[in-house]
CSV table of C-alpha atoms in Angstrom, one decimal:
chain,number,residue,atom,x,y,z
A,649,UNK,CA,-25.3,10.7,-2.8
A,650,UNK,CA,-24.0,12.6,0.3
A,651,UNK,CA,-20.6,14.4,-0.2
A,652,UNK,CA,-17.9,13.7,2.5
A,653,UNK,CA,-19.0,16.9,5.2
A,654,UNK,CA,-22.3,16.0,5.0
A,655,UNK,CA,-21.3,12.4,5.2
A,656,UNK,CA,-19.4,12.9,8.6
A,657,UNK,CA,-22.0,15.7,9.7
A,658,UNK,CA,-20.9,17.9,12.4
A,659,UNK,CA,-21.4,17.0,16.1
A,660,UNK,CA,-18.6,15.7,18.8
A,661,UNK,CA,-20.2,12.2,18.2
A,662,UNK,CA,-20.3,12.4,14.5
A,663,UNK,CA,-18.5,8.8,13.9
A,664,UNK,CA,-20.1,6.8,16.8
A,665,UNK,CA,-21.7,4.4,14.1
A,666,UNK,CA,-18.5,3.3,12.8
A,667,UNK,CA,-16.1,3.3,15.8
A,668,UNK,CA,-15.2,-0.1,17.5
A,669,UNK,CA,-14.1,-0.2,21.3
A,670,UNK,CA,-11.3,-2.1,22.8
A,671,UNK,CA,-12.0,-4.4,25.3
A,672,UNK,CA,-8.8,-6.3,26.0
A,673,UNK,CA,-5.9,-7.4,24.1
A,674,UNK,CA,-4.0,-10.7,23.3
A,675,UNK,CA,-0.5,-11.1,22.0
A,676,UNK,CA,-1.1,-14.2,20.0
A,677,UNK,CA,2.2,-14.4,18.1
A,678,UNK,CA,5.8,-13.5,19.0
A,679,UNK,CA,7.5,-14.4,15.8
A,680,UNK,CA,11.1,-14.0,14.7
A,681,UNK,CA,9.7,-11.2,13.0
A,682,UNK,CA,6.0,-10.3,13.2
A,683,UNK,CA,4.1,-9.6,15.9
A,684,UNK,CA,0.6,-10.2,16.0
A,685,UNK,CA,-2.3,-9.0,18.4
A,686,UNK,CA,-5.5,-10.3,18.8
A,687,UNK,CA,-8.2,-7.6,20.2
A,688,UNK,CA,-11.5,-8.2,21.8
A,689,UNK,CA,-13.8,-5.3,20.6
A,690,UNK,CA,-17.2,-3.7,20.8
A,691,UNK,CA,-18.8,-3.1,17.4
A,692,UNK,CA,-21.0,0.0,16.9
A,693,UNK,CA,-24.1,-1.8,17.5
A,694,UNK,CA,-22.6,-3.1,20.9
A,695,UNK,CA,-21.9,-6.9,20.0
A,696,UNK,CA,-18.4,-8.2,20.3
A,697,UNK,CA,-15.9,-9.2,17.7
A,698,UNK,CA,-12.2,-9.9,17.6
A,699,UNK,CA,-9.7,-7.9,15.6
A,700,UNK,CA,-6.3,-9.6,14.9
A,701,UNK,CA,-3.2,-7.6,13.6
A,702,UNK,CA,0.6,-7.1,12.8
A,703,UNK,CA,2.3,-4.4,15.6
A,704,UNK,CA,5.0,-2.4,13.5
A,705,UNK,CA,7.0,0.0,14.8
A,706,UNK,CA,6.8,1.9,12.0
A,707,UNK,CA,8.6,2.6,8.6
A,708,UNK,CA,10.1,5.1,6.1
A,709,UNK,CA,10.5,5.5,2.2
A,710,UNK,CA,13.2,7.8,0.5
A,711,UNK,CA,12.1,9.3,-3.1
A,712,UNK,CA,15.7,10.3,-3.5
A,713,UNK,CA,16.3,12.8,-6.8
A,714,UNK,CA,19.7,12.6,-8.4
A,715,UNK,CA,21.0,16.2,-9.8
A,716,UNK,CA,19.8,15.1,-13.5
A,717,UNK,CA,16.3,14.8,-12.3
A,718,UNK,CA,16.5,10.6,-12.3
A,719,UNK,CA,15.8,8.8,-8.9
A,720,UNK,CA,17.3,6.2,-7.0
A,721,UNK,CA,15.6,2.5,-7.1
A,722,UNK,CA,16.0,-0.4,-5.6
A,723,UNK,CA,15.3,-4.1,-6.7
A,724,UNK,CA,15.1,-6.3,-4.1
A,725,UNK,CA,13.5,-10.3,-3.9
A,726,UNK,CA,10.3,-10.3,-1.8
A,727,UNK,CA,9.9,-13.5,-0.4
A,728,UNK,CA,6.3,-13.6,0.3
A,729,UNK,CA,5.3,-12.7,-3.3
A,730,UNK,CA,8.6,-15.0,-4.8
A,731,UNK,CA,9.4,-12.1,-6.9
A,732,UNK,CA,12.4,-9.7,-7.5
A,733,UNK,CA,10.2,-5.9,-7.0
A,734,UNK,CA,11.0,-2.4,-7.9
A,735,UNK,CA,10.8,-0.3,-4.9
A,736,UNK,CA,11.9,3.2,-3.8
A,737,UNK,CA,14.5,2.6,-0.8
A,738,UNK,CA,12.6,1.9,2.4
A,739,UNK,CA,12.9,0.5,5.8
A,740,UNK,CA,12.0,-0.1,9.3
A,741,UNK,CA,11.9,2.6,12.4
A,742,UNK,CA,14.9,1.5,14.9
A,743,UNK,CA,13.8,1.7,18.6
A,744,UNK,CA,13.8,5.5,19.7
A,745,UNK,CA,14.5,6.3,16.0
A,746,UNK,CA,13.5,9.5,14.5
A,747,UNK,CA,11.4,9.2,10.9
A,748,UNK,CA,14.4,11.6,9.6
A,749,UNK,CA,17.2,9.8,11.4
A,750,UNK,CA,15.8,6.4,9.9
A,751,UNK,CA,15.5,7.8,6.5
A,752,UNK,CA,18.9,9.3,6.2
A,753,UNK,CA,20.4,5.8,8.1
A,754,UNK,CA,18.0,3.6,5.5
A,755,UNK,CA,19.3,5.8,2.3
A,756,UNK,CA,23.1,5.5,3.5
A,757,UNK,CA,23.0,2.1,4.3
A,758,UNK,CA,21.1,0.3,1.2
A,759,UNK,CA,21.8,3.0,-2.0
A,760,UNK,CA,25.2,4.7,-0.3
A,761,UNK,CA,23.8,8.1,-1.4
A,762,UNK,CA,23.9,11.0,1.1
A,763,UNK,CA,21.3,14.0,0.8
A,764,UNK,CA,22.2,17.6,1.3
A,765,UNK,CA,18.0,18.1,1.5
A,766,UNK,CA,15.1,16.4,2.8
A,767,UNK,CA,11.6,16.9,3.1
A,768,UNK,CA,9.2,14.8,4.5
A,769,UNK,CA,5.8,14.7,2.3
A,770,UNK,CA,3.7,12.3,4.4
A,771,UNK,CA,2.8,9.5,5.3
A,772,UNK,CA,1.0,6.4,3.9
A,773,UNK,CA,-1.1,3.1,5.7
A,774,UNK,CA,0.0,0.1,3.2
A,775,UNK,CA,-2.3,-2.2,5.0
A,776,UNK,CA,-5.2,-1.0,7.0
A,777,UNK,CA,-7.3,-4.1,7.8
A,778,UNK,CA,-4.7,-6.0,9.4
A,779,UNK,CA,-1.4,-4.1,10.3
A,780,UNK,CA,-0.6,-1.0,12.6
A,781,UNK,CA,2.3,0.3,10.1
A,782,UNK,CA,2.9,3.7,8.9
A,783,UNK,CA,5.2,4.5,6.2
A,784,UNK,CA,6.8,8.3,6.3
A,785,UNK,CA,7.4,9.5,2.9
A,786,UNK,CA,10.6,11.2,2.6
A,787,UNK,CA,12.2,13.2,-0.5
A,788,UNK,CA,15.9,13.7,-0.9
A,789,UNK,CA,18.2,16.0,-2.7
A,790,UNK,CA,21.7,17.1,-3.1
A,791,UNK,CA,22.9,13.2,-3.2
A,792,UNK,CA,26.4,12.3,-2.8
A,793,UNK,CA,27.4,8.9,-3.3
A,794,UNK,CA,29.2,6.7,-1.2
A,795,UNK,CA,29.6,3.2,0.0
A,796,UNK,CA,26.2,1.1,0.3
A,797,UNK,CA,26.3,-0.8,4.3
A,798,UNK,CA,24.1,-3.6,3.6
A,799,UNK,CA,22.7,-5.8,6.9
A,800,UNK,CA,23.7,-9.4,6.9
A,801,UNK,CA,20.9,-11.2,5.0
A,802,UNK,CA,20.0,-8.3,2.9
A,803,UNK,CA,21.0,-8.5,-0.8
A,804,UNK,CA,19.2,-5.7,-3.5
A,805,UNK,CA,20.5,-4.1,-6.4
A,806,UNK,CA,20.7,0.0,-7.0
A,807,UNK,CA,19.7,1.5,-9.7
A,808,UNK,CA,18.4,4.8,-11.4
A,809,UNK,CA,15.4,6.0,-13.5
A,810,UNK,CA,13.9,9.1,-14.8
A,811,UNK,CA,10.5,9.5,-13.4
A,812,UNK,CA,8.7,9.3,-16.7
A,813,UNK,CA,10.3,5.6,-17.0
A,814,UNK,CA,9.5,4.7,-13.3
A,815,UNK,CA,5.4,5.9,-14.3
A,816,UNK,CA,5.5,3.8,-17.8
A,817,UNK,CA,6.6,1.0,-15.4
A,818,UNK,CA,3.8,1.5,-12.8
A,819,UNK,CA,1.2,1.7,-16.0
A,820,UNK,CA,2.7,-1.7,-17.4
A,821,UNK,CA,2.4,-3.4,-14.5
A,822,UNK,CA,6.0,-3.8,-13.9
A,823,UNK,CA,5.8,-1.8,-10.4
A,824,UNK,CA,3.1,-2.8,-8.4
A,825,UNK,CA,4.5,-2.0,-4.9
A,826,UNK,CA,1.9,0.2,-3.1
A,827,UNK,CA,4.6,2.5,-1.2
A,828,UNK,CA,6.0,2.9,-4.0
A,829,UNK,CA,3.0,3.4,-6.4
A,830,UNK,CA,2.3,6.1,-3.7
A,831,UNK,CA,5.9,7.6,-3.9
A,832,UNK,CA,4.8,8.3,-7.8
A,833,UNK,CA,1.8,10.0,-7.2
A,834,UNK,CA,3.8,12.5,-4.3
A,835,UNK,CA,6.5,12.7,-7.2
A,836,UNK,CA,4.4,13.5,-10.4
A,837,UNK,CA,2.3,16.2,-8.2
A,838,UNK,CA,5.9,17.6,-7.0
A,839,UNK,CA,7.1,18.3,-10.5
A,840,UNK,CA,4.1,19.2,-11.8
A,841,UNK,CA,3.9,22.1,-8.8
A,842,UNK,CA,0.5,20.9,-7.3
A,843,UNK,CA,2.2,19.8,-4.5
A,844,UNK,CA,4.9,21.6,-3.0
A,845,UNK,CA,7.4,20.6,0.0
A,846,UNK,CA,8.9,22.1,2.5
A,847,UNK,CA,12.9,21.3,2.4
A,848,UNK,CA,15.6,21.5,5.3
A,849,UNK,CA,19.2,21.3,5.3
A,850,UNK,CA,20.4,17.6,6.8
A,851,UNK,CA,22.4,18.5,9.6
A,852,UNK,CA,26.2,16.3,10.3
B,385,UNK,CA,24.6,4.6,-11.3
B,386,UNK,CA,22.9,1.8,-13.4
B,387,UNK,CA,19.8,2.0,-15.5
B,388,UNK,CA,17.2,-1.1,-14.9
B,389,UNK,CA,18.9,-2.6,-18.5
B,390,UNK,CA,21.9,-2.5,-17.0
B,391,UNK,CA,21.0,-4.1,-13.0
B,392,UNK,CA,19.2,-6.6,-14.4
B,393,UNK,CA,21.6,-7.7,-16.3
B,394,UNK,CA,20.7,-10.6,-19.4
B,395,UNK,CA,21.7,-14.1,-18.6
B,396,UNK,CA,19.0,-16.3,-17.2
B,397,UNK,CA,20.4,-16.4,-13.8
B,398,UNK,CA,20.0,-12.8,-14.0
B,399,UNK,CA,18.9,-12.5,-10.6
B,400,UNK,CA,20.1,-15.6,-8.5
B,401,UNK,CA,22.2,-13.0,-6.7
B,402,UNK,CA,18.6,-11.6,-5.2
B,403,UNK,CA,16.7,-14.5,-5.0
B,404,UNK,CA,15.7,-17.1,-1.7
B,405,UNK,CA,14.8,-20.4,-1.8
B,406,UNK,CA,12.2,-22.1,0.2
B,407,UNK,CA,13.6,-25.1,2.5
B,408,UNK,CA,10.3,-25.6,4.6
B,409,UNK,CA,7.3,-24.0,5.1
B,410,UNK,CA,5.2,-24.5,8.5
B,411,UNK,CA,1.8,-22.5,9.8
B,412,UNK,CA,2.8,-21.1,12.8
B,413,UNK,CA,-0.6,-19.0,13.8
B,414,UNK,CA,-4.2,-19.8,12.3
B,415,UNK,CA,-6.6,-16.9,13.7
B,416,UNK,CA,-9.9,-16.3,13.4
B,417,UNK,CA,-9.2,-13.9,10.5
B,418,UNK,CA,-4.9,-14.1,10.1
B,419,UNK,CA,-3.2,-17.1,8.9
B,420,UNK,CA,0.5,-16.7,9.4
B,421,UNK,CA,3.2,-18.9,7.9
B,422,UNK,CA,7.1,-19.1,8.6
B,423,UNK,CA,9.5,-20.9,6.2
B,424,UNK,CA,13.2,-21.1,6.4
B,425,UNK,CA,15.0,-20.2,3.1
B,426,UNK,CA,18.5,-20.3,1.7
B,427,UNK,CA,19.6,-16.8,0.6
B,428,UNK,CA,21.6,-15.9,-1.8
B,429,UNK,CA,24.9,-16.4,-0.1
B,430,UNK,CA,23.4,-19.8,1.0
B,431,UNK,CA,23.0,-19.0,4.5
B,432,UNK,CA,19.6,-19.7,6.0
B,433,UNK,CA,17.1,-17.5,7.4
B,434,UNK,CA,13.7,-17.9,8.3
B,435,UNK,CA,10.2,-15.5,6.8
B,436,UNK,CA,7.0,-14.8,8.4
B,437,UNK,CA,4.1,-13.8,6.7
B,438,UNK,CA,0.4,-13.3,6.5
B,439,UNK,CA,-0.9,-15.9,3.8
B,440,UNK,CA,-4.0,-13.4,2.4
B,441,UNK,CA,-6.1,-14.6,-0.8
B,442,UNK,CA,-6.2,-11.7,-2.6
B,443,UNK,CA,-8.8,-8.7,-2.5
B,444,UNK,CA,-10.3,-6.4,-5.0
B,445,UNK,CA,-10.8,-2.4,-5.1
B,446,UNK,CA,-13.0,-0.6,-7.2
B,447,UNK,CA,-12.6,3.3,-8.8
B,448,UNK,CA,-16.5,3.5,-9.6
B,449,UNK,CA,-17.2,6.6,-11.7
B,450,UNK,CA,-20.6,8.6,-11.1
B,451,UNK,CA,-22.2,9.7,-14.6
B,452,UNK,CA,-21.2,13.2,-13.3
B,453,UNK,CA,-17.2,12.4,-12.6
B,454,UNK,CA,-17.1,12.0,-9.0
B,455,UNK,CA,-16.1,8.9,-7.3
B,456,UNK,CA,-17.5,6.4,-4.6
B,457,UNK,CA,-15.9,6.5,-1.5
B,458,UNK,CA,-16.1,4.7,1.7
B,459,UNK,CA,-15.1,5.9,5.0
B,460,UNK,CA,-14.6,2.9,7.5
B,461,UNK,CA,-13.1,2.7,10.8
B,462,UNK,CA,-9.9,0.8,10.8
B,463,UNK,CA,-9.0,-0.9,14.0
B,464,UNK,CA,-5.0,-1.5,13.7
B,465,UNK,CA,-5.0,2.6,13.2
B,466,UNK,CA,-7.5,3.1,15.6
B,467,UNK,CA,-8.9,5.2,12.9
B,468,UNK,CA,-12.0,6.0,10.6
B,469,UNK,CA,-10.4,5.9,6.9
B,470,UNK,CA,-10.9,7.3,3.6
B,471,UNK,CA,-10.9,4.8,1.2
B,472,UNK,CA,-12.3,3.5,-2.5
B,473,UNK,CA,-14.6,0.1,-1.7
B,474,UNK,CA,-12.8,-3.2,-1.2
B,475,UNK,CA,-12.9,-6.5,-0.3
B,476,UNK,CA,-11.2,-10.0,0.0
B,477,UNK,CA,-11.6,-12.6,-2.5
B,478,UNK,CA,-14.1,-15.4,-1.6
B,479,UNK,CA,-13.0,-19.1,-1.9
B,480,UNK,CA,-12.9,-19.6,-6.0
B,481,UNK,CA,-14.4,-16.2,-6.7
B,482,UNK,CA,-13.1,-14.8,-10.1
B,483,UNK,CA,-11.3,-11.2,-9.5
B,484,UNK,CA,-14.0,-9.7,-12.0
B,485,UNK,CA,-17.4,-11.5,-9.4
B,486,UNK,CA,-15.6,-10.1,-6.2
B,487,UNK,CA,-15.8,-6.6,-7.5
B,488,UNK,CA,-19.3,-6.7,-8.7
B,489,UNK,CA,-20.2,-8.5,-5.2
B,490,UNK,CA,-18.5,-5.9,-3.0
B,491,UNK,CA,-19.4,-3.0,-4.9
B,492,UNK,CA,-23.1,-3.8,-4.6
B,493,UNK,CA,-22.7,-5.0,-1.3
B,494,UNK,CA,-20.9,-2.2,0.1
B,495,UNK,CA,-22.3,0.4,-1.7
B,496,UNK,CA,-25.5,-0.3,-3.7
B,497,UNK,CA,-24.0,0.0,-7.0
B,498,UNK,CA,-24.0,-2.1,-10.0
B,499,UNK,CA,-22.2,-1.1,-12.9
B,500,UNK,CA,-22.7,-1.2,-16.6
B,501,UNK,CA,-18.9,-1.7,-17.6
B,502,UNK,CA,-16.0,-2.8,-16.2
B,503,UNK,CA,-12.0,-2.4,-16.7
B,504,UNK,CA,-9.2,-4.1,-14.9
B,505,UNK,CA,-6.6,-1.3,-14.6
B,506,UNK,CA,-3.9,-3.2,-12.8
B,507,UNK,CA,-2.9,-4.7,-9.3
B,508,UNK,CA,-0.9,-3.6,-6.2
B,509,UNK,CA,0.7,-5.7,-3.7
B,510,UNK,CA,0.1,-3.5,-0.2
B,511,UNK,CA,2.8,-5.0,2.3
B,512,UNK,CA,5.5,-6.7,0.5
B,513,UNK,CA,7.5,-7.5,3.0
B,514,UNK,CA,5.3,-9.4,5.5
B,515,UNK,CA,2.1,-10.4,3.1
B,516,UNK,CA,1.3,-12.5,0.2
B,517,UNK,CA,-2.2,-10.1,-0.7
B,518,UNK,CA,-2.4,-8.9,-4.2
B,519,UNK,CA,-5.1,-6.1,-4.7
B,520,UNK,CA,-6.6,-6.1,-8.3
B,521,UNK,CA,-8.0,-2.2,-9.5
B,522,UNK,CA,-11.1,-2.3,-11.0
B,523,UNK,CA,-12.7,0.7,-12.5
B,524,UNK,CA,-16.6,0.8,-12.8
B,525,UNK,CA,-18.8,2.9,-14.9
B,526,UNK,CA,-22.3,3.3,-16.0
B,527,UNK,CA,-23.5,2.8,-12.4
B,528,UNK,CA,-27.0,2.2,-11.1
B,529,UNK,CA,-27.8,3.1,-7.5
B,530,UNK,CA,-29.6,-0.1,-5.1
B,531,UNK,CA,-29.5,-1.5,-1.9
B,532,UNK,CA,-26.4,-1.9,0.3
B,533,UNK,CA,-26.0,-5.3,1.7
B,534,UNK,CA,-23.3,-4.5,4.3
B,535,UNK,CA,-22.0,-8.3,6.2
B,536,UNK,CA,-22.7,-9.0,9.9
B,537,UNK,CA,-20.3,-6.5,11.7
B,538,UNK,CA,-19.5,-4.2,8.8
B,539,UNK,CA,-20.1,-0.4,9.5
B,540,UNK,CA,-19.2,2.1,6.8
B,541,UNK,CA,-20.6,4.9,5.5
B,542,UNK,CA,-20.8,5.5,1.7
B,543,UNK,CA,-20.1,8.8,-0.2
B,544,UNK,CA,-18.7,10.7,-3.4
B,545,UNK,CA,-15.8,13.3,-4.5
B,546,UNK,CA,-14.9,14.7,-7.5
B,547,UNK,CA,-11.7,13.7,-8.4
B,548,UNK,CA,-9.8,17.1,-7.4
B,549,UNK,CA,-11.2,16.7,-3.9
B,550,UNK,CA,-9.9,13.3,-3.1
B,551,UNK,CA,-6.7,14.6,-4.9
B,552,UNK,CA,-6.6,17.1,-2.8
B,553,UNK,CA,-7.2,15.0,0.3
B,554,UNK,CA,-4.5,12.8,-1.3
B,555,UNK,CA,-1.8,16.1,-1.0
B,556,UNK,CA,-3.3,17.2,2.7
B,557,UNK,CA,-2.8,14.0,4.8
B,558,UNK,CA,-6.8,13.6,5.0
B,559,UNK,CA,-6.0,10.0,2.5
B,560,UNK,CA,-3.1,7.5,3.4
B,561,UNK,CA,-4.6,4.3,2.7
B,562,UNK,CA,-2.1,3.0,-0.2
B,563,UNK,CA,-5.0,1.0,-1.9
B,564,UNK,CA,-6.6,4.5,-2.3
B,565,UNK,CA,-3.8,6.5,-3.0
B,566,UNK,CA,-2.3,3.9,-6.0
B,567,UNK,CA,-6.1,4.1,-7.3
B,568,UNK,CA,-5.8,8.3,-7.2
B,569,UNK,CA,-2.6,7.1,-9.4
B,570,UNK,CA,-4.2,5.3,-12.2
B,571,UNK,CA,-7.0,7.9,-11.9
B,572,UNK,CA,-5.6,10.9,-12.6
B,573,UNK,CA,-3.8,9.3,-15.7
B,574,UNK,CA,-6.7,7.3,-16.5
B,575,UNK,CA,-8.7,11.0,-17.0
B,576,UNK,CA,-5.3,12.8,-18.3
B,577,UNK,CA,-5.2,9.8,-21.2
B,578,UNK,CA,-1.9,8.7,-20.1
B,579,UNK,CA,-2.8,5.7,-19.3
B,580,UNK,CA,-6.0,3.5,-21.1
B,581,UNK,CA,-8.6,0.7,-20.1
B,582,UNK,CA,-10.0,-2.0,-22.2
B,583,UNK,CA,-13.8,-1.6,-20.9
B,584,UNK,CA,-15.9,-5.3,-20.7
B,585,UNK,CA,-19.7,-4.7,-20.5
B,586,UNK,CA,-21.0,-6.5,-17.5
B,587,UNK,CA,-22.9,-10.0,-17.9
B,588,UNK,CA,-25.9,-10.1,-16.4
């Protein structure tokens, strides 16, 4: 079987066979909180299909590392799935908001902990057949706690673990939150040195 | 800070501090391909609010294993990212399909293979805050090349990695799908022996 260069090959057209073509665009839904588009495209072999999605604006995820090497959890009740999930702290992009400005804002608001360090790892697609959202992943150190600033509506618990309880829990099935499945597999690589960051001071 | 002992607490209304309750529940868009519900709900203060959500019937991914350790990967252009993707094959569940028939059907389908054993690792849920979809991961072994049997309108190309390559993709920014990246997770400690799979030989 191919590998992936000789797979993609090498000329300027080199994915023409898989690319599809806008050809106009629909808002079909305005909810109170999802968006959804509906796309008239051109396939690769030139006949027309529609694509229909959720707009996002966007979102961040805070692996946050407490000074005895445990990190900061959230549990929070996920209506759609009618289940209380373990999560790393996340949250949407604000209008005009910077990825860092949203993930220091997210990791104040819903844990209380500020972060003397951050570095930003990179950035995962949670659902890629139906939704336009990115998810920045963001690590934090140097916490200090403080008050938590919940929005009105929003009830989670804070908690800690040490990253060798938060992977048992991913093996067992007890954390099956994609983002935060993904945050593990950034966080065992960044212990284990495969994977190395690039930290900055947060500025006041 | 807590430990997860300690938020969860032990009583049986452990978490009715977290948890909303469905009022009503109406289908507010039926797409061609997205079926979106909003239901209002009593939080846990006992104001109400209302949810949106894609209503999604579940989808399979499959880790297939070449006799010589690399893996079969798909790259697929992904519309809502305006993208062509790295990813391990997937696919939706059909109307009353078993988990275990959807990955043997997509596999072959979208790739030619069939395999010889299979093992349920686990499942992921991608977009827990706007979608009821529950991935289940499959791994595969023991495979047998055939015919692909891509559906009307499906362009993909197939190929395969070692398992360092796509890790390394994983750590460069070249793989963000979640699906893929939480199936790099049970990988690598599938092949460390952290974590095991109860292997089922296939039924004809």
């Amino acid at each position: 079987m191919k590998n992936l260069s000789e797979a993609v090959g090498s000329g300027a057209d080199e994915d023409s066979h898989l690319v599809e073509k806008k050809l106009s665009s629909d808002e079909i839904l305005t909810g109170n909180f999802l968006q959804i588009c509906r796309d008239t495209v051109s396939l690769p072999d030139g006949r027309h299909t529609t694509r229909e999605y959720v707009v996002h604006p966007g979102a961040v995820m805070i692996v946050a590392l407490l000074d005895d090497g445990r990190v900061v959890l959230e549990r929070q009740y996920r209506y759609p799935l009618h289940a209380v999930m373990i999560e790393f702290p996340a949250g949407k992009l604000d209008a005009g908001e910077s990825s860092l400005a949203c993930a220091r804002r997210e990791l104040q608001e819903e844990t209380g902990y500020t972060a003397r360090e951050w570095a930003r790892a990179g950035v995962l697609h949670p659902a890629i057949a139906y939704s336009t959202e990115f998810i920045d992943i963001w690590f934090a150190r140097g916490l200090t706690p403080g008050k938590q600033q919940l929005d009105s509506g929003e009830f989670l618990d804070v908690f800690s673990a040490t990253p060798d309880e938060l992977m048992n829990w991913c093996g067992s099935g007890r954390v099956t939150d994609a983002k935060t499945l993904t945050g593990m597999l950034w966080l065992t690589n960044m212990l284990s040195g495969a994977w190395t960051l690039e930290w900055q001071a947060a500025r006041p």
